[in-house]
Amino acid sequence: WYQRRVREAVVSTQSTGEITFSPDGAYVGAATTARAPLLLDANNSFNVVIHCWSSQSKLLSVCFSPDSRIMAVAGIDTNILICDTSKPMAAPVKVLRAHPMGTISRVRWLNNNTIVTTGSDFQVRQWSLNL
């Protein structure tokens, strides 16, 4: 049931790169080809919480911090968007040109303050965030 409802919510908006649940199950994040990450409320019929953060190109990867508070999104434009789920209308923190020689293929959290990214530039990078 969850998979079908998430697919309906996301597909009705645009196609996606990656879809993931937050660790606490409260949110669903989607990296979209429409250059805007989707944050869906898993406790409220998967309604869209926010869909206005923007990227300069399509997004490929999305991941939540272990405490489910922060969503990181990355994609073709080499940037990382760091979005606070408790402040959905706030502008995201941007890590610009995180992989300047290629697309970011994956973003993952090591802990609540550290993310790791991989890119088509054959590099793995670790980022310490003070949020």
PDB file of C-alpha atoms in Angstrom:
ATOM      1  CA  TRP A   1       0.000   0.000   0.000  1.00  0.00           C
ATOM      2  CA  TYR A   2       2.758   2.464   0.944  1.00  0.00           C
ATOM      3  CA  GLN A   3       4.655   1.871  -2.270  1.00  0.00           C
ATOM      4  CA  ARG A   4       1.561   2.423  -4.406  1.00  0.00           C
ATOM      5  CA  ARG A   5       0.564   5.626  -2.567  1.00  0.00           C
ATOM      6  CA  VAL A   6       4.088   7.077  -2.686  1.00  0.00           C
ATOM      7  CA  ARG A   7       4.357   6.260  -6.377  1.00  0.00           C
ATOM      8  CA  GLU A   8       0.990   7.969  -7.043  1.00  0.00           C
ATOM      9  CA  ALA A   9       2.025  11.086  -5.094  1.00  0.00           C
ATOM     10  CA  VAL A  10       5.394  11.375  -6.802  1.00  0.00           C
ATOM     11  CA  VAL A  11       4.434  10.317 -10.332  1.00  0.00           C
ATOM     12  CA  SER A  12       1.522  12.731 -10.350  1.00  0.00           C
ATOM     13  CA  THR A  13       4.058  15.515  -9.895  1.00  0.00           C
ATOM     14  CA  GLN A  14       7.074  14.454 -11.996  1.00  0.00           C
ATOM     15  CA  SER A  15       9.533  11.620 -12.515  1.00  0.00           C
ATOM     16  CA  THR A  16      12.106  10.858  -9.859  1.00  0.00           C
ATOM     17  CA  GLY A  17      15.704   9.808  -9.432  1.00  0.00           C
ATOM     18  CA  GLU A  18      15.497   8.282  -5.948  1.00  0.00           C
ATOM     19  CA  ILE A  19      12.780   7.918  -3.298  1.00  0.00           C
ATOM     20  CA  THR A  20      13.465   7.222   0.392  1.00  0.00           C
ATOM     21  CA  PHE A  21      11.690   7.192   3.759  1.00  0.00           C
ATOM     22  CA  SER A  22      13.146   9.153   6.677  1.00  0.00           C
ATOM     23  CA  PRO A  23      14.505   6.932   9.483  1.00  0.00           C
ATOM     24  CA  ASP A  24      11.563   7.809  11.754  1.00  0.00           C
ATOM     25  CA  GLY A  25       9.065   7.084   8.964  1.00  0.00           C
ATOM     26  CA  ALA A  26       7.520  10.562   9.124  1.00  0.00           C
ATOM     27  CA  TYR A  27       8.641  11.740   5.668  1.00  0.00           C
ATOM     28  CA  VAL A  28       9.306  10.526   2.168  1.00  0.00           C
ATOM     29  CA  GLY A  29      11.932  12.367   0.146  1.00  0.00           C
ATOM     30  CA  ALA A  30      12.180  12.278  -3.632  1.00  0.00           C
ATOM     31  CA  ALA A  31      14.931  13.551  -5.912  1.00  0.00           C
ATOM     32  CA  THR A  32      13.100  14.737  -9.011  1.00  0.00           C
ATOM     33  CA  THR A  33      13.889  15.465 -12.630  1.00  0.00           C
ATOM     34  CA  ALA A  34      11.890  18.700 -12.275  1.00  0.00           C
ATOM     35  CA  ARG A  35      14.842  20.280 -10.393  1.00  0.00           C
ATOM     36  CA  ALA A  36      12.996  20.430  -7.074  1.00  0.00           C
ATOM     37  CA  PRO A  37      13.137  17.886  -4.281  1.00  0.00           C
ATOM     38  CA  LEU A  38       9.829  16.666  -2.910  1.00  0.00           C
ATOM     39  CA  LEU A  39       9.162  16.240   0.791  1.00  0.00           C
ATOM     40  CA  LEU A  40       6.021  14.197   1.483  1.00  0.00           C
ATOM     41  CA  ASP A  41       4.298  13.750   4.837  1.00  0.00           C
ATOM     42  CA  ALA A  42       4.068   9.974   5.393  1.00  0.00           C
ATOM     43  CA  ASN A  43       1.658  10.478   8.313  1.00  0.00           C
ATOM     44  CA  ASN A  44      -0.806  12.563   6.304  1.00  0.00           C
ATOM     45  CA  SER A  45      -1.699  10.561   3.169  1.00  0.00           C
ATOM     46  CA  PHE A  46       1.677  11.453   1.621  1.00  0.00           C
ATOM     47  CA  ASN A  47       0.663  15.045   1.006  1.00  0.00           C
ATOM     48  CA  VAL A  48       3.409  17.297  -0.320  1.00  0.00           C
ATOM     49  CA  VAL A  49       4.997  19.251   2.536  1.00  0.00           C
ATOM     50  CA  ILE A  50       7.172  21.371   0.293  1.00  0.00           C
ATOM     51  CA  HIS A  51       8.181  21.471  -3.323  1.00  0.00           C
ATOM     52  CA  CYS A  52       9.785  24.867  -3.827  1.00  0.00           C
ATOM     53  CA  TRP A  53      13.487  24.374  -3.154  1.00  0.00           C
ATOM     54  CA  SER A  54      15.263  24.574  -6.464  1.00  0.00           C
ATOM     55  CA  SER A  55      18.263  23.116  -8.165  1.00  0.00           C
ATOM     56  CA  GLN A  56      19.781  24.057 -11.491  1.00  0.00           C
ATOM     57  CA  SER A  57      19.353  20.577 -12.950  1.00  0.00           C
ATOM     58  CA  LYS A  58      17.731  17.244 -12.299  1.00  0.00           C
ATOM     59  CA  LEU A  59      18.326  15.557  -8.976  1.00  0.00           C
ATOM     60  CA  LEU A  60      19.556  11.990  -8.571  1.00  0.00           C
ATOM     61  CA  SER A  61      19.944  11.204  -4.876  1.00  0.00           C
ATOM     62  CA  VAL A  62      18.171  12.006  -1.608  1.00  0.00           C
ATOM     63  CA  CYS A  63      18.886  10.938   1.967  1.00  0.00           C
ATOM     64  CA  PHE A  64      17.720  11.865   5.483  1.00  0.00           C
ATOM     65  CA  SER A  65      19.952  12.412   8.492  1.00  0.00           C
ATOM     66  CA  PRO A  66      19.727   9.694  11.174  1.00  0.00           C
ATOM     67  CA  ASP A  67      17.489  11.972  13.301  1.00  0.00           C
ATOM     68  CA  SER A  68      15.220  12.587  10.250  1.00  0.00           C
ATOM     69  CA  ARG A  69      15.562  16.358  10.663  1.00  0.00           C
ATOM     70  CA  ILE A  70      17.696  17.153   7.626  1.00  0.00           C
ATOM     71  CA  MET A  71      17.274  16.022   4.021  1.00  0.00           C
ATOM     72  CA  ALA A  72      20.247  16.156   1.665  1.00  0.00           C
ATOM     73  CA  VAL A  73      19.657  16.143  -2.097  1.00  0.00           C
ATOM     74  CA  ALA A  74      22.206  16.096  -4.919  1.00  0.00           C
ATOM     75  CA  GLY A  75      22.307  15.784  -8.666  1.00  0.00           C
ATOM     76  CA  ILE A  76      23.720  16.692 -12.012  1.00  0.00           C
ATOM     77  CA  ASP A  77      24.583  20.335 -11.239  1.00  0.00           C
ATOM     78  CA  THR A  78      27.383  19.234  -8.803  1.00  0.00           C
ATOM     79  CA  ASN A  79      25.669  20.929  -5.839  1.00  0.00           C
ATOM     80  CA  ILE A  80      24.207  19.549  -2.595  1.00  0.00           C
ATOM     81  CA  LEU A  81      21.020  20.985  -1.099  1.00  0.00           C
ATOM     82  CA  ILE A  82      20.650  20.638   2.674  1.00  0.00           C
ATOM     83  CA  CYS A  83      17.013  21.107   3.728  1.00  0.00           C
ATOM     84  CA  ASP A  84      15.601  21.282   7.252  1.00  0.00           C
ATOM     85  CA  THR A  85      12.321  19.332   7.448  1.00  0.00           C
ATOM     86  CA  SER A  86      11.217  21.353  10.479  1.00  0.00           C
ATOM     87  CA  LYS A  87      11.450  24.558   8.400  1.00  0.00           C
ATOM     88  CA  PRO A  88      10.016  23.573   5.021  1.00  0.00           C
ATOM     89  CA  MET A  89       9.735  27.138   3.698  1.00  0.00           C
ATOM     90  CA  ALA A  90      13.319  28.073   4.580  1.00  0.00           C
ATOM     91  CA  ALA A  91      15.855  28.259   1.797  1.00  0.00           C
ATOM     92  CA  PRO A  92      18.174  25.249   1.694  1.00  0.00           C
ATOM     93  CA  VAL A  93      21.824  25.453   2.609  1.00  0.00           C
ATOM     94  CA  LYS A  94      23.798  24.848  -0.578  1.00  0.00           C
ATOM     95  CA  VAL A  95      27.176  23.198  -0.930  1.00  0.00           C
ATOM     96  CA  LEU A  96      28.154  24.599  -4.328  1.00  0.00           C
ATOM     97  CA  ARG A  97      30.364  22.679  -6.763  1.00  0.00           C
ATOM     98  CA  ALA A  98      30.748  19.777  -4.339  1.00  0.00           C
ATOM     99  CA  HIS A  99      32.024  17.621  -7.212  1.00  0.00           C
ATOM    100  CA  PRO A 100      33.123  20.213  -9.779  1.00  0.00           C
ATOM    101  CA  MET A 101      34.393  17.650 -12.269  1.00  0.00           C
ATOM    102  CA  GLY A 102      31.195  15.587 -12.494  1.00  0.00           C
ATOM    103  CA  THR A 103      27.688  14.681 -11.452  1.00  0.00           C
ATOM    104  CA  ILE A 104      26.941  13.690  -7.848  1.00  0.00           C
ATOM    105  CA  SER A 105      25.554  10.178  -8.020  1.00  0.00           C
ATOM    106  CA  ARG A 106      24.843   9.496  -4.328  1.00  0.00           C
ATOM    107  CA  VAL A 107      24.576  11.333  -1.026  1.00  0.00           C
ATOM    108  CA  ARG A 108      24.435   9.500   2.328  1.00  0.00           C
ATOM    109  CA  TRP A 109      24.634  10.497   6.002  1.00  0.00           C
ATOM    110  CA  LEU A 110      27.279   9.022   8.315  1.00  0.00           C
ATOM    111  CA  ASN A 111      25.817  10.794  11.368  1.00  0.00           C
ATOM    112  CA  ASN A 112      23.709  13.902  12.023  1.00  0.00           C
ATOM    113  CA  ASN A 113      26.589  16.225  11.056  1.00  0.00           C
ATOM    114  CA  THR A 114      28.453  14.355   8.308  1.00  0.00           C
ATOM    115  CA  ILE A 115      27.496  13.391   4.764  1.00  0.00           C
ATOM    116  CA  VAL A 116      29.393  11.436   2.139  1.00  0.00           C
ATOM    117  CA  THR A 117      28.973  11.954  -1.602  1.00  0.00           C
ATOM    118  CA  THR A 118      30.140   9.993  -4.614  1.00  0.00           C
ATOM    119  CA  GLY A 119      30.401  11.377  -8.088  1.00  0.00           C
ATOM    120  CA  SER A 120      31.100  10.631 -11.701  1.00  0.00           C
ATOM    121  CA  ASP A 121      34.480  12.289 -11.095  1.00  0.00           C
ATOM    122  CA  PHE A 122      35.503   9.005  -9.344  1.00  0.00           C
ATOM    123  CA  GLN A 123      35.774  10.744  -5.977  1.00  0.00           C
ATOM    124  CA  VAL A 124      34.229  10.033  -2.591  1.00  0.00           C
ATOM    125  CA  ARG A 125      33.966  13.154  -0.457  1.00  0.00           C
ATOM    126  CA  GLN A 126      33.069  13.669   3.173  1.00  0.00           C
ATOM    127  CA  TRP A 127      31.361  16.847   4.365  1.00  0.00           C
ATOM    128  CA  SER A 128      31.113  18.041   7.968  1.00  0.00           C
ATOM    129  CA  LEU A 129      28.088  20.262   8.495  1.00  0.00           C
ATOM    130  CA  ASN A 130      27.420  22.613  11.364  1.00  0.00           C
ATOM    131  CA  LEU A 131      23.648  23.061  11.208  1.00  0.00           C
TER     132      LEU A 131
END
